[in-house]
Tab-separated table of C-alpha atoms and ligand atoms in Angstrom:
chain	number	residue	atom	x	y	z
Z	730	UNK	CA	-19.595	77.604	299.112
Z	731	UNK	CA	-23.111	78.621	301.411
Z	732	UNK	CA	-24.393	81.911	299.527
Z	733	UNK	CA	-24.905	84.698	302.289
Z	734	UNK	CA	-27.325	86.314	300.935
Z	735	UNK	CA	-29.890	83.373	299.125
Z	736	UNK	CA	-32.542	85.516	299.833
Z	737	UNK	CA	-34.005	87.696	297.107
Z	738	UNK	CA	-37.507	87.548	298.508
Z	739	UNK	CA	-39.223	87.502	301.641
Z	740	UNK	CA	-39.917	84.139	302.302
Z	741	UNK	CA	-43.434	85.285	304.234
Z	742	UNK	CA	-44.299	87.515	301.785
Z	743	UNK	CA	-42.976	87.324	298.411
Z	744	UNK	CA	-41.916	91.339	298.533
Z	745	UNK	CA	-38.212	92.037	297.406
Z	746	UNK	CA	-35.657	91.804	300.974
Z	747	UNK	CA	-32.964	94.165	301.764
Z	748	UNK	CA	-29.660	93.255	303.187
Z	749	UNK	CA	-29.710	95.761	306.330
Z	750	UNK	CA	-28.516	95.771	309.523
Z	751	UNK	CA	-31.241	95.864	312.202
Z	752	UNK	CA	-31.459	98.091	314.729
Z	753	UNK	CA	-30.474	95.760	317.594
Z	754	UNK	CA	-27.860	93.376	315.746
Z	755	UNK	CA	-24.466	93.741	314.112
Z	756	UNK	CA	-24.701	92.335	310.432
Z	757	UNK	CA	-26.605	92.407	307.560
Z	758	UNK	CA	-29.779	90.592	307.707
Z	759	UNK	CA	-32.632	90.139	304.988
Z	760	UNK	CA	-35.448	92.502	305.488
Z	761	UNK	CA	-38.691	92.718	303.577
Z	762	UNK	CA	-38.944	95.937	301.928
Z	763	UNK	CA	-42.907	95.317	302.613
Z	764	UNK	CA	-43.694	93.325	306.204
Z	765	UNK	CA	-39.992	94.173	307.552
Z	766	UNK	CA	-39.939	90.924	308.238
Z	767	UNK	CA	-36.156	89.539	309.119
Z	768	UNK	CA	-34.874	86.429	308.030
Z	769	UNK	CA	-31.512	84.922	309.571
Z	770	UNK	CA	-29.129	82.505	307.554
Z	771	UNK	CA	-26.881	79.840	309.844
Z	772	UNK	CA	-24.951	77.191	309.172
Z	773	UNK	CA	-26.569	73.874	308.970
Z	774	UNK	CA	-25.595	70.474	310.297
Z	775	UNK	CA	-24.472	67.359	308.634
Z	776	UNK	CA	-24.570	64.257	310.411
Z	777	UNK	CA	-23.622	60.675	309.637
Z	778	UNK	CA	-21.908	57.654	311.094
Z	779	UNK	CA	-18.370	55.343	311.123
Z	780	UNK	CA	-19.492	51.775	311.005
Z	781	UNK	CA	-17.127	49.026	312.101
Z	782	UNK	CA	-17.377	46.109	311.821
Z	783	UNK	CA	-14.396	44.150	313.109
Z	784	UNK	CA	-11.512	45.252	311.387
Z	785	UNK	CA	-13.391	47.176	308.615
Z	786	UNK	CA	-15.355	50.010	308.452
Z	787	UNK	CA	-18.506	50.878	305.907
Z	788	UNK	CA	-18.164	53.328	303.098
Z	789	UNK	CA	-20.704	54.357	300.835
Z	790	UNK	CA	-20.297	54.913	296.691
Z	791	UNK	CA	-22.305	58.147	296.086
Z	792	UNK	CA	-24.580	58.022	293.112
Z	793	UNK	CA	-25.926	61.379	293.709
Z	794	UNK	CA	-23.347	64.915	293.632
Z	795	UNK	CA	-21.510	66.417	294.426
Z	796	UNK	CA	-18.722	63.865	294.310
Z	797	UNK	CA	-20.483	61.281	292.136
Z	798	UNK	CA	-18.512	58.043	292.300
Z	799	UNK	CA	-16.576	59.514	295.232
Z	800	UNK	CA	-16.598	56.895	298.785
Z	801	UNK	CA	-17.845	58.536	301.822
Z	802	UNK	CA	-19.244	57.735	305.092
Z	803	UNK	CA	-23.350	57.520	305.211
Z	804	UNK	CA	-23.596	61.042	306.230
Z	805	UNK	CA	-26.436	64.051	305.083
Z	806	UNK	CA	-28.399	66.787	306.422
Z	807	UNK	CA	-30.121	66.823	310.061
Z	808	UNK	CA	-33.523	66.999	309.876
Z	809	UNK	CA	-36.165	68.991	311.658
Z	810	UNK	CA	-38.081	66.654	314.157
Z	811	UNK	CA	-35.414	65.030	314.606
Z	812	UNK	CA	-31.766	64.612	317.213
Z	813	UNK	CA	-28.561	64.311	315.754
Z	814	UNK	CA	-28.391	61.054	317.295
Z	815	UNK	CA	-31.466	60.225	315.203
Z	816	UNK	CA	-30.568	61.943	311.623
Z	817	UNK	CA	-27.441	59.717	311.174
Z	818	UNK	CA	-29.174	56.492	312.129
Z	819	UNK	CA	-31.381	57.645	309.680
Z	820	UNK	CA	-28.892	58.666	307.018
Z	821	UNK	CA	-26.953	55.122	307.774
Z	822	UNK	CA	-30.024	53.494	306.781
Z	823	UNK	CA	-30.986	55.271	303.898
Z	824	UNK	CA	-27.678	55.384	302.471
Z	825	UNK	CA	-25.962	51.855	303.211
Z	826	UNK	CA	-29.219	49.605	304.213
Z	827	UNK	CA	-27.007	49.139	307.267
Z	828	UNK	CA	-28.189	47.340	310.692
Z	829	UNK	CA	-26.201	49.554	313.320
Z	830	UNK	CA	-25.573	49.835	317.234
Z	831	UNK	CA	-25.014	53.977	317.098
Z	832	UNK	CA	-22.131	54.696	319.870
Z	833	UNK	CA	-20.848	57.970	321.036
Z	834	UNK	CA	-20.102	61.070	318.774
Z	835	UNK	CA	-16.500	60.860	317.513
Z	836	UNK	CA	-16.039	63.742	315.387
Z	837	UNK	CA	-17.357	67.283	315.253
Z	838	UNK	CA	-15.967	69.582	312.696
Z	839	UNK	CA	-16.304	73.175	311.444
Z	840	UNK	CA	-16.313	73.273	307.949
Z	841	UNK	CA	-17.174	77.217	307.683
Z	842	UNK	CA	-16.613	77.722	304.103
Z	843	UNK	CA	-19.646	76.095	303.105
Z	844	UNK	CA	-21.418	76.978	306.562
Z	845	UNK	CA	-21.863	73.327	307.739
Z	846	UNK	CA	-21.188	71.363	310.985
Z	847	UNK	CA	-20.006	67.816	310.163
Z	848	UNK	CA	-21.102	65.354	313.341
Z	849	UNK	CA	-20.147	61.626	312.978
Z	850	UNK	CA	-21.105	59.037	315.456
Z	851	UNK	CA	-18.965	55.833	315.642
Z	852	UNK	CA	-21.670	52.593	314.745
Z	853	UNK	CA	-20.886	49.057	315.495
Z	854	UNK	CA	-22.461	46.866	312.571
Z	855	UNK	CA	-24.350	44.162	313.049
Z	856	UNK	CA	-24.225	42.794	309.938
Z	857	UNK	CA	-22.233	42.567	306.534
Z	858	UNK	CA	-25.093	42.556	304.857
Z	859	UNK	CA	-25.866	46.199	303.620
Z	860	UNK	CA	-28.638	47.385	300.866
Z	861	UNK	CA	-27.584	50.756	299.523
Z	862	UNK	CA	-30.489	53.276	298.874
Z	863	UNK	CA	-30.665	55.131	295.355
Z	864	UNK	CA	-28.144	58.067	296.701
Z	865	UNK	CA	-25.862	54.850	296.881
Z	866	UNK	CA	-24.010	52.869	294.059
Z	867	UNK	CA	-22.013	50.951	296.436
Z	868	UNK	CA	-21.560	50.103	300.003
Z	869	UNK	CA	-18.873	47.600	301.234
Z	870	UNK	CA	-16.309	47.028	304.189
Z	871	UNK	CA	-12.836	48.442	304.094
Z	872	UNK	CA	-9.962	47.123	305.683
Z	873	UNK	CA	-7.207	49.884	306.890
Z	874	UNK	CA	-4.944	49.270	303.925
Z	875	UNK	CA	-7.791	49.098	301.480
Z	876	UNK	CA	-9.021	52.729	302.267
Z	877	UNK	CA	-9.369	54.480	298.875
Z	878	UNK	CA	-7.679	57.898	300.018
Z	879	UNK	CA	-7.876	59.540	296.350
Z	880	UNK	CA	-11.089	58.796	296.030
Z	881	UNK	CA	-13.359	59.725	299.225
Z	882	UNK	CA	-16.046	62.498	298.528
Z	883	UNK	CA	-15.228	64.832	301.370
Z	884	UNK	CA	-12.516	66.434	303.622
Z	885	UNK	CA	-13.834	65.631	306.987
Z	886	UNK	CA	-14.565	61.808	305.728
Z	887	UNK	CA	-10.738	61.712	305.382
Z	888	UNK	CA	-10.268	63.408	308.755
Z	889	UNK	CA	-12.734	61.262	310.869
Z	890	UNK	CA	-11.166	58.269	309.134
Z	891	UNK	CA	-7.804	59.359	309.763
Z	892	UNK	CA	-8.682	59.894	313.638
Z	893	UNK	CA	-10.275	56.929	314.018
Z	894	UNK	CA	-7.258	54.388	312.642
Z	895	UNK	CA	-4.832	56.494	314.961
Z	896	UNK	CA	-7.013	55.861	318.086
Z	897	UNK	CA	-6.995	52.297	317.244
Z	898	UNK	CA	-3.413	52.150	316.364
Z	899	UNK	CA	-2.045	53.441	319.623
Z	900	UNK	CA	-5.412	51.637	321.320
Z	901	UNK	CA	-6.249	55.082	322.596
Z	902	UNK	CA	-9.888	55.493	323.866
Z	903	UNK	CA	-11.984	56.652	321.208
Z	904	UNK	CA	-12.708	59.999	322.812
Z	905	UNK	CA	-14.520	62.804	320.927
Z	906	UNK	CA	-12.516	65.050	318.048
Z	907	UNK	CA	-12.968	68.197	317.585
Z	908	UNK	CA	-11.625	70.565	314.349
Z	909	UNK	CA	-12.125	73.208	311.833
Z	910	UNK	CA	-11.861	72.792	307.918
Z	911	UNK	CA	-10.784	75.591	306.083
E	614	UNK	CA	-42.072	75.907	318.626
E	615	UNK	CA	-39.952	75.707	314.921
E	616	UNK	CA	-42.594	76.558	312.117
E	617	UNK	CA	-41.775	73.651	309.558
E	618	UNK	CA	-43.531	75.277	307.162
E	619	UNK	CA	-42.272	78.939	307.291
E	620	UNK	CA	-41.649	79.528	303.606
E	621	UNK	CA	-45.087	80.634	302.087
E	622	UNK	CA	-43.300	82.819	299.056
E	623	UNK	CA	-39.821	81.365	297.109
E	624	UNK	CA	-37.046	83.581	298.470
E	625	UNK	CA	-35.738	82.737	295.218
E	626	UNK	CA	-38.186	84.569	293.019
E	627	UNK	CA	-41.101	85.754	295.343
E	628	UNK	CA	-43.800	83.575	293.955
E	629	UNK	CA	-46.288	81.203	296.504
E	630	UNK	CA	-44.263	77.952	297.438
E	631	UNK	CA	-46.542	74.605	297.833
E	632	UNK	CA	-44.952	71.694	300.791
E	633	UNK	CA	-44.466	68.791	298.201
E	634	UNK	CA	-42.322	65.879	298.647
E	635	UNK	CA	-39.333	65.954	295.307
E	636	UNK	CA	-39.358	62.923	293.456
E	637	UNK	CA	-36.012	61.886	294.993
E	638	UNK	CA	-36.762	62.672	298.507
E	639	UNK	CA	-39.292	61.407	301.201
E	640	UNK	CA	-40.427	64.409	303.121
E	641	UNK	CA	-42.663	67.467	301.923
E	642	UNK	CA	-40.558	70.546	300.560
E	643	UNK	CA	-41.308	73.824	300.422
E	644	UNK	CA	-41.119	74.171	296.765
E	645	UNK	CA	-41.539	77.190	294.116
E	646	UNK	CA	-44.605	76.810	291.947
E	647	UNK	CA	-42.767	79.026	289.444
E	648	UNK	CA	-38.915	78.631	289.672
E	649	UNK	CA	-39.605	74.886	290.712
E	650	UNK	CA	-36.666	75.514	293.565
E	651	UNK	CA	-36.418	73.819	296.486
E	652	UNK	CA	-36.515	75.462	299.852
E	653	UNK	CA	-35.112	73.272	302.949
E	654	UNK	CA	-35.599	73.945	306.496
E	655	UNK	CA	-32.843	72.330	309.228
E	656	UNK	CA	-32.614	71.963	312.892
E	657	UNK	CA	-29.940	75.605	313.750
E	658	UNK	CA	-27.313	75.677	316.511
E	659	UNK	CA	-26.942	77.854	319.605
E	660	UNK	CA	-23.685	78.155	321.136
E	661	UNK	CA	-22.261	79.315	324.432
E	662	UNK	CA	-19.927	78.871	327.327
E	663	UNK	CA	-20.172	77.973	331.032
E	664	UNK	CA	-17.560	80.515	332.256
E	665	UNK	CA	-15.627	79.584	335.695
E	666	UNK	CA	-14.158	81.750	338.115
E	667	UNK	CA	-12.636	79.938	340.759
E	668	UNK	CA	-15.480	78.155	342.546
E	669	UNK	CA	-17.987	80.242	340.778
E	670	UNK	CA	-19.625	80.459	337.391
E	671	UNK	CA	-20.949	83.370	335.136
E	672	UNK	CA	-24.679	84.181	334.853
E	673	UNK	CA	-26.281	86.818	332.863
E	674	UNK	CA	-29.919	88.151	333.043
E	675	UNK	CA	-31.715	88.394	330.052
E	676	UNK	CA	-32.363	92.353	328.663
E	677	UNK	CA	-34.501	90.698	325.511
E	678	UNK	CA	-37.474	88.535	324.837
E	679	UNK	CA	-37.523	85.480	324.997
E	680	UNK	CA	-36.921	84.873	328.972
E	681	UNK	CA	-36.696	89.038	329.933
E	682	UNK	CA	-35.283	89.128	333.458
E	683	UNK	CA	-34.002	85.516	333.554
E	684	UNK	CA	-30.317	83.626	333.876
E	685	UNK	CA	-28.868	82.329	331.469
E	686	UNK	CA	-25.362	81.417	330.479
E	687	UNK	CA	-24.080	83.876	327.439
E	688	UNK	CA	-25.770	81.628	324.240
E	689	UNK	CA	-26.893	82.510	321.125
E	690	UNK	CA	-27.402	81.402	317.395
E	691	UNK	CA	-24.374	80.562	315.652
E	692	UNK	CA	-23.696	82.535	312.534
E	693	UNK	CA	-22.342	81.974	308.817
E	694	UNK	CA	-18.867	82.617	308.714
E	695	UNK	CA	-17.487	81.284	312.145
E	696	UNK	CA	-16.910	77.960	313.818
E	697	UNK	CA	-18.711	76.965	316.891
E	698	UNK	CA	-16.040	77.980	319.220
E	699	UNK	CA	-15.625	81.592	317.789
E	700	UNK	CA	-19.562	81.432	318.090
E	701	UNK	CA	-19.190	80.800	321.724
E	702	UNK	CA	-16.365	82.817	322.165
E	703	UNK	CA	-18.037	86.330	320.725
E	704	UNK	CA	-21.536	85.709	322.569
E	705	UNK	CA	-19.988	85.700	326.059
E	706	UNK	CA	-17.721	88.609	324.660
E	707	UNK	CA	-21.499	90.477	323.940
E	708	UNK	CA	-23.560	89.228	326.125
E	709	UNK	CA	-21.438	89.429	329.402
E	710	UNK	CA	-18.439	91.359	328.197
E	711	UNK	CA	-15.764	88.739	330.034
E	712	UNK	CA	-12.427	87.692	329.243
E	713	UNK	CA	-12.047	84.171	328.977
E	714	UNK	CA	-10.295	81.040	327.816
E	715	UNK	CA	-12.262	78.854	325.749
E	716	UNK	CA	-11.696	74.776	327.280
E	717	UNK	CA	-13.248	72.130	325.211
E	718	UNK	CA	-16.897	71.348	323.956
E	719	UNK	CA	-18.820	70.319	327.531
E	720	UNK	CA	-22.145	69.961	326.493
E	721	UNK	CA	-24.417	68.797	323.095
E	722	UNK	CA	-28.083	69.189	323.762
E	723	UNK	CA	-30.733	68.322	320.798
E	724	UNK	CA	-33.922	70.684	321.629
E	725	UNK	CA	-35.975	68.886	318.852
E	726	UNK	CA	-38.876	70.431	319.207
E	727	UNK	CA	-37.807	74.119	318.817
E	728	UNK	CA	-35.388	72.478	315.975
E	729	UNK	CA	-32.016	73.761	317.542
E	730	UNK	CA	-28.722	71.841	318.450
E	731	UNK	CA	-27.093	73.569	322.163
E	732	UNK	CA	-23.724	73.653	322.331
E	733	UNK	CA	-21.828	74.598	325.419
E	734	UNK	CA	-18.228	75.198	325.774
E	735	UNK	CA	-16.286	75.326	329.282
E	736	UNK	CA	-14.634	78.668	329.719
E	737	UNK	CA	-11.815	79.827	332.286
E	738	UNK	CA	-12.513	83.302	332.925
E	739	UNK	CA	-9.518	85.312	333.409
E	740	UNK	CA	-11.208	88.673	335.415
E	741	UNK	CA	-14.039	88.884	337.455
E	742	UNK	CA	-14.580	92.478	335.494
E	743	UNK	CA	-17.791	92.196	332.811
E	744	UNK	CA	-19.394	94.559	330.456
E	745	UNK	CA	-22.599	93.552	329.774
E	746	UNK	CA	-23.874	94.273	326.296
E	747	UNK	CA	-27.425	95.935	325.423
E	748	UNK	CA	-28.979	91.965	325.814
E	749	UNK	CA	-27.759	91.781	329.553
E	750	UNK	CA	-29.226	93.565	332.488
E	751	UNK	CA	-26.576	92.267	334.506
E	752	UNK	CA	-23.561	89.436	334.892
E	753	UNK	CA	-22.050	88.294	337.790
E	754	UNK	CA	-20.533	85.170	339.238
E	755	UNK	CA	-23.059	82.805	341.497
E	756	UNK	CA	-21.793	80.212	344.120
E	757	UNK	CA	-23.267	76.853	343.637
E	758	UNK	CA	-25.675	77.334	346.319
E	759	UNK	CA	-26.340	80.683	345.371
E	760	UNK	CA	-27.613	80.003	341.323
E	761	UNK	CA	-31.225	80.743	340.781
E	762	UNK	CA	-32.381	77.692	339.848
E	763	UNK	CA	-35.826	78.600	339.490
E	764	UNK	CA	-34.952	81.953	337.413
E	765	UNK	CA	-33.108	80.299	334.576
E	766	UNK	CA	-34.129	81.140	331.260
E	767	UNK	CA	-33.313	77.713	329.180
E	768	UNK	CA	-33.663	74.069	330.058
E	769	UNK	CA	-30.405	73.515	328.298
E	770	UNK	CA	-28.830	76.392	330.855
E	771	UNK	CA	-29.990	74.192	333.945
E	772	UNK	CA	-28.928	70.517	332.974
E	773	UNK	CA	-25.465	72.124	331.562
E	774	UNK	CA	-24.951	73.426	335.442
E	775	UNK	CA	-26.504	70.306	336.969
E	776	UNK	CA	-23.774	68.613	335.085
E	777	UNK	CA	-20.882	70.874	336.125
E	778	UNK	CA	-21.723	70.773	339.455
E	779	UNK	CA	-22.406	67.145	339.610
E	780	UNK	CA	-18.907	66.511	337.627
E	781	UNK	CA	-17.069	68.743	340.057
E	782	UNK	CA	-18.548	67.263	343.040
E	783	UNK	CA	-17.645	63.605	342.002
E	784	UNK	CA	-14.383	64.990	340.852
E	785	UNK	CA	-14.970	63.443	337.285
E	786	UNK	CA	-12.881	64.565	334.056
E	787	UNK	CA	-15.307	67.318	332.774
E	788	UNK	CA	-16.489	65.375	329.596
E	789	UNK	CA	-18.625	66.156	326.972
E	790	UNK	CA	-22.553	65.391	327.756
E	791	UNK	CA	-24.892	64.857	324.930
E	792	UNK	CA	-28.545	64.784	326.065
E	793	UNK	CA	-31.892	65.466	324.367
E	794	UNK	CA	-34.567	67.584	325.678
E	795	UNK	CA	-38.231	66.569	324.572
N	440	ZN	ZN1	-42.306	90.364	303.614
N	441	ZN	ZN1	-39.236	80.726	292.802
């Protein structure tokens, strides 16, 4: 659950913050009690990929919580410096050690509880051959019927997974999803 | 330009943060030299709509810094507590005051190096009526021969009309464009 109001301090000055509402806005915002500085709080964005490789797709073990032990897809937080596009390459590298052919984004999803957008791209692999990073017990191919439902780390894992063996059940182009997580 | 190294006090606490890179991690962190906390910086999202009217779409000239007296469509940060679409959805309610029906997600632009995500949504308007808010000189509804091109505030503003119009003209399915501005 995101905290609304992290900030105790200003982050430009050290001085105690204030939640007001400034003069020209319409919520609470914290505001140095020294420089009256204002410092704004938005959700963040998560981005990963779904790698497939023939049949199978790649999840990831996570050695790292939340969800320790739990499968997910090589997913984590956008970077600055960098595109979307970019930060889940990056994340499928880091994560899985996988060699991947990024395609279109496949899933976008509101998860507003915890103040996050979720953005996976579909990936073609290249190769079976993976080398998980330390954040990573475990990465290996799944086949459809293998899928460990009970055990995947997060909600909109489940959903882009879910999405993506519909498409390719009813051979249905694999056009962009969009939702919101509770 | 983002500031990737904003923090110089831990909101946390108030005391002076060094950049260091966390043993686990591979990029410098602002970091408390007290509380030891971590502070992380991410790319934010702005979201908006491309309102329609018939042939015609919704502008809205800019009452605030950055961009005073320029077009834009309505756009602005996305906030904690609300998905992208209900983002969208209350920024052209206060920025132009229109009625509309939100479509689906038209346009993903990464602006990397002011570390934002765009996100435009196509809109139906359902009145020509608007009530600009206090951040609007004035809305109204432009022709395509008629938009300012030279007067719009945002790069992200012009290529999400340039691919309207272009989609419209070729009579292509209006689907989503992602694109990166340098
Ligand atoms: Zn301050
Ligand atoms: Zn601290």
């Amino acid at each position: 659950m995101w905290n609304p109001r992290r900030f105790k301090h200003c982050p430009s000055c050290g001085a105690p913050v204030e939640y007001l509402v400034p003069a020209d806005d319409n919520r609470e915002r914290a505001t140095c009690t020294v420089c009256a500085s204002i410092h704004y709080e938005n959700p963040i964005n998560v981005v990963g990929t779904l790698p497939v490789y023939g049949e199978q797709v790649l999840l990831c073990r996570r050695a790292i919580e939340p969800r320790h032990g739990f499968w997910t897809l090589p997913a984590g937080f956008l970077e600055l410096g960098e595109t979307a596009a970019e930060g889940a390459l990056r994340e499928t590298d880091e994560e899985a050690g996988a060699q991947i052919e990024l395609q279109p984004l496949y899933c976008l999803m509101n998860v507003v509880k915890v103040g996050q957008i979720h953005l996976y791209y579909r990936a073609r692999l290249l190769s079976d051959q993976f080398n998980p990073g330390p954040e990573t017990l475990e990465a290996r191919l799944f086949s459809e019927h293998e899928i460990p439902w009970d055990e995947l780390a997060f909600r909109t894992v489940r959903e882009t997974l879910k999405h993506f063996f519909e498409d390719r059940r009813l051979g249905r182009p694999f056009e962009l999803h969009c939702g919101d997580l509770s």
